Amino acid sequence: MTVLEGGKISGRQFMSVLVVLRIVPLTLVFSLINSIAHVQDTWITVIIGTVIAIPIAVLITKLSLRFPGKTIIEYSQSLLGPVMGKLLGLLILWCFLCTSIDITRGLGEAYVIAIMPETPILVFMSMLIFISCYAARSGLEVICRLGEDVFYIVVFVLLLTYVLPYTAMRFENLRPILAWGASNLVPPVIANLGYYSQFLIIGMLVPYLNKPEDATRYAVYAVLISGALMVLAAVALVAVFGTTASSWTLPLFSLARMISLGDFFERIEAGVMAAWTVSTGIKLALFLWAASVAVAQLFNLKAFRHLLYPLGTITVAASLFFFESMVELEDYLAKAGAMVSILVAGVTLLLLYAALGIRMAIHRRKGGAG
Amino acid sequence: MRVRRCVRITALLAIIPVVLSMAGCWSRKEIEDIGFVLSIGVDHGAKEDEIMITAHIAKPFAISAGLSGAVDEKPFWQVSSTGRTVFEAWRNLRQQSPRRPLLHHSRFIVFGEEFARDGIHEAMDFFFKESEVRETNVVVVAKGVKASEILWNEFELERMPAEGALGIMKVAAQELSTTVMITLNEFLQMLEAEGHEAVASRAELVRRPPSEDPRGQLKRETISISGRETGAAAFKGDKLVGWLDKTQTRGLQWVKGKVRSGIIVIEQPEEENKLASIELVRADSTVTPGISDGRPSVLIKVRAIGNLGEVQEDFDPMKSQEAWLSMERRMAEVIRHEIEAALNIAKYEFNSDIFGFGAEIQRKYPKEWTKLKDKWDEEFPKLDVEIEVETSLRRSGLTRRSVQTVRKEEG
Amino acid sequence: MALGMLSKALRRLLSRQRTDVAGKGQCASSPDAVLSKRLRENEALIRDAFGNSPDLIVREIRFGVSPGIAVLVVHIDGLVNTALVSEGIIKPIGIISEILESERLPLAQVQDMLKNRLILLSDAKQVSDKAGFLNDIAAGKCGIIVDGSSEAFVCDVRGFEKRGVEEPQSEVVIRGSREGFSETLRVNTSLLRRRIRDPRLWIEEFTVGRVSHTQVAITYIKGIADDKVVQEVRDRITRIDVDSIQESGELEEYIEDEPLSPFPTILRTERPDRVAGALFEGRIAILTDGTPFVLIAPATFLMFLTSPEDYYERFFIASAVRLLRFVSFFIALLLPALYVAVTTFHQEMLPTSLVLAIAAQREGVPFPAVFEALLMEVAFEILREAAVRLPKIYGPAISIVGVLILGEAAVRAGLVSSAMIIVVALTAIASFVTPIFSLSIAVRLLRFPIILLAGTLGLFGVVFGMSGAAIHLSSLRSFGVPFLEPIAPVVLSDLKDALIRLPWWAMDTRPKFTGENDPRRESRGLMPAVPNPQADGTLGAKGKKGPR
């Protein structure tokens, strides 16, 4: 392994960044609730999605543990051979970049829609990218250290956002349950899994864990915690907004606007937005880091840090031109984007496990013969 | 290496002023250049198909001047403008306002009666899409007048009319339960929900006789929303269909379980023409829908707990347990009457399911509801509604018995 | 003139001295570098080296039978204790000369006599190296050269005017020791020795500065401090090659991890109790002669926000005060920026009545809020600097003019809003809460770019600036210890002494990064418990049985 990145991260930090990267889209565009026809069932679909996501996370982690000290980019080359391996690596890299592009645009849109409509979106996006690149340059250790703190902050802010609008909550809005059949449940589960397939990044993080044997445990914790946060989000949203929950562009932002305690503790949504910005920054830093390390490893470069700002610039430009409008972004996130991510994750895992199986079979036969 | 880093950091620091100089015109708005809209009214414009927006804008300088008592200036300014859509009318407002009007701090969205009767649907979307409007705004319908007129009112205890109206509404909703306070969020949910028609707050003008201004400078007509008269506005679809008076409003609130407090006046047991008042402490309700042979029915259970607040004739509960119990029964009777009043007007006059019975049926029987849904207009007036009221009287204030006066009627 | 000559001579000397430093003070063997055997040559050398400065005292005594052996006693006036010189050197030589009037002694015996019997001083050593001898004289030692020998004696008779141990000026506590470090290194090490009476308190001395020859000492507790970190400190100090070090602040800039950072990564303090506390956590103190400020490394961010008093007060109160200090740190950093962001971008965040009140106050203020804030902050910084520099007699006058008249008049004239005055005043007061000045001044500096960002992009700008600062801070290290520890990375066991302070009996381990060698600092179960009344002789039992 070329020593591109010397940092070591702890299991808790690993878990924290995984949770942060799963709940960032929740904080901006909650596409689960936007893609469901009847919102009352959202929380059930979240549970289903979480249950399916656990084996995915475990599979990725277990695979990485078989190749200690190697990232998914490196071991896919050693498993599939240089050509196929590099192709797969490019696919994964493309996935990382797509994710960066989505969330950059998402945060920019959120600011322009909700807080400062007159400011050009490019300003938000480029400043976000700038700060994320700065974090990524400082290395994985810094990202993960801050990621853990941001995790605590975001969980705290989210729980406040769920609990404080209790005056406006009406839990009868959650009924009826499961009245529309299974077809109602499918789109949000797909959207949810689309986000969970971003957990491919585990393959980049596991080699840097100081105790790799804990990786699986913490990956499962991450899925469970993010699942729990999303269930609560779904419940709170539907309780407050009823059937109108699916109409909001930024559901959790609107939920924060409902907070009003005693005519004094209210109007805090901009502060809530600030917490979300920070978490988006962490996620973006992580993906930019992963993408640049992936580039360095694919093309056998000696360093990755100088790749960050060029990659960041590309991300800003792409996020500006990929999507014409917020409508397109949402549509992509909930449908095409999710399907593509699931496909990529599925193909990656399938290919790698198949190759691993074949190798082991050959190895066993050789061993048996010898 | 070190020098290069130095250069880099200086470059970063140089970015900040560059960004600043670019930022001249973006979202920055100095606080003194903003007209804070406190309530906004929607009416028909003078021309056909035009919408008129009336904004009630605060004048901060007049407020602070008012504090020191130097200037007697109205602390607000009312301005109207028209357009084909609400947004256009809203933006046209800027032709008249030297300060940029901003809706962040608005408290009320008021619809004129005429406008509400014709349907508010076309005006609603703006208030949800616009990020300046908070979903905690209260939706009000002005009875008998235009929204622009109802905004012209003043309160003795508050300089800002919006604050005054909000205060009265809160007090009436919490202490009397004879008004509804519907936020934009709730209003939208009711508009969108199946089997649940919308209600909104009701406001009307009460003209008081002109009074001499104490400072003798000018004579003013004090106009005020009267909290006592505030009831509710009932919608069907997006159209206003009628008004609930305060009894009917409390009937509605009983069913919805939103009665917080209030006074129930009953006839005092064992006395002729004497009354007793009961202060409500706590109340809640459950609505249980049922379906038998395809016929929907609803069971409303109301539990109310009150304290005996006053009696007009001698009364000692220690002497007569029976009278105490009969007071509870009478209290239940009054509550039942209020609910029936609300039910009757909703069923037979408006034919509008403002209680949300349909939504309750949908929650419990989603499959049956798909069949009922389309003919709910015919079904709702025929709906069997059973009312169960359970009341209990807990305390009787600081005294056990009532005030006893020695009367010498016979001389 | 004399100074110029002195420095010229020294420079000539020190061009040789440099190789000397590299060779760690070993004697150079070239004949040029050792003292001459002839006394006159040596005298000329000394007088020449010091440019014949008037404070250089060269006294010749004859030893033994007339004409006797000439002995030269050299020292610098004002740096030595003259009583000690006459009592410990000149007097014994004189007495022995009288006694030995008749004998003629060989040179070797004279030297032996001088060394073992005559010089009645605790610290005397023999040197032959020319430059070393001169440096010792310059440092205030007394040199004795015997005619015919190239070996000289150097004795420590240093005694000069020094400030006593006084109460520290910059870190005031209500409860706790009143003594502070002074300018003299030896006094400072003695203060530490008196607090840690154990041979494991190790002190190593270095001489830094080609010309100034400043004494620098590193101290640590052997067995607790990490040897690798000690070696790192040693390495960083020995690589310094400058002509002078006047204050520990200069030293700090040569040895810190991240030179291009507004934040200090080495703690400086005037308080011996604070240094002793840090030593027990496995940290290393660097004492510099000539300044009362002692450096502590490795330092973490939170150490800058703690005061020694936190450890002496009851822990509930100490924790509350520490949280308060944390809050005021953020107020000092962010309040003006948040005010600007909220009033010019996010008016929706304020309650209606407040927003109208602020709008009314800003009515007629000619500047945008950002500019207003910057103006007031700069004005305040000027006032603060003036107040620090002015003679103490003028202090009250400045505060009256600055605070009362200027502020009041500015509001009256409509130049600034009174809300802004409140914000700036609160910020100023909050910035004085930070116990360590070097951090509070960094915060003052950072405030300005954050105000600019807030005036440009509102809360997004503030978040941007704060994120940048957070990334920078968490990438900092101080001698291998993450600077933001235990917040980033989160170290659960160190949170006991971070934002809050647990009681002493619960803080049973040293910080994770510095105290790994000897993690436990106390035995378990020290939480005081109410004594069992059945047991004899305990306080609880006595209290109950007392009356009988």
PDB file of N, CA and C in Angstrom, chain A residues 4 25 46 155 166 172 198 268 271 357:
ATOM      1  N   LEU A   4      -0.455   6.987   1.248  1.00  0.00           N
ATOM      2  CA  LEU A   4      -1.001   8.266   0.830  1.00  0.00           C
ATOM      3  C   LEU A   4      -1.493   9.038   2.032  1.00  0.00           C
ATOM      4  N   PRO A  25     -28.634  13.925   3.620  1.00  0.00           N
ATOM      5  CA  PRO A  25     -29.763  14.153   2.708  1.00  0.00           C
ATOM      6  C   PRO A  25     -31.088  14.285   3.453  1.00  0.00           C
ATOM      7  N   VAL A  46     -38.939   3.210   6.294  1.00  0.00           N
ATOM      8  CA  VAL A  46     -37.592   3.465   6.817  1.00  0.00           C
ATOM      9  C   VAL A  46     -37.084   2.222   7.542  1.00  0.00           C
ATOM     10  N   VAL A 155     -27.088  15.213  15.837  1.00  0.00           N
ATOM     11  CA  VAL A 155     -28.080  14.381  16.528  1.00  0.00           C
ATOM     12  C   VAL A 155     -28.849  15.229  17.533  1.00  0.00           C
ATOM     13  N   TYR A 166     -43.794  20.051  19.490  1.00  0.00           N
ATOM     14  CA  TYR A 166     -44.819  19.124  20.008  1.00  0.00           C
ATOM     15  C   TYR A 166     -46.188  19.780  20.100  1.00  0.00           C
ATOM     16  N   GLU A 172     -52.690  11.389  15.570  1.00  0.00           N
ATOM     17  CA  GLU A 172     -53.678  10.649  14.776  1.00  0.00           C
ATOM     18  C   GLU A 172     -53.388  10.787  13.284  1.00  0.00           C
ATOM     19  N   GLN A 198     -24.296   4.542  -0.586  1.00  0.00           N
ATOM     20  CA  GLN A 198     -23.110   5.400  -0.418  1.00  0.00           C
ATOM     21  C   GLN A 198     -22.161   4.805   0.612  1.00  0.00           C
ATOM     22  N   ILE A 268     -35.841  29.670  15.096  1.00  0.00           N
ATOM     23  CA  ILE A 268     -34.468  29.190  15.227  1.00  0.00           C
ATOM     24  C   ILE A 268     -34.016  28.417  14.003  1.00  0.00           C
ATOM     25  N   GLY A 271     -30.457  28.790  12.644  1.00  0.00           N
ATOM     26  CA  GLY A 271     -29.463  28.098  13.450  1.00  0.00           C
ATOM     27  C   GLY A 271     -29.426  26.617  13.124  1.00  0.00           C
ATOM     28  N   GLY A 357     -14.727 -15.571  -4.445  1.00  0.00           N
ATOM     29  CA  GLY A 357     -15.140 -16.971  -4.382  1.00  0.00           C
ATOM     30  C   GLY A 357     -14.309 -17.823  -5.321  1.00  0.00           C
TER      31      GLY A 357
END
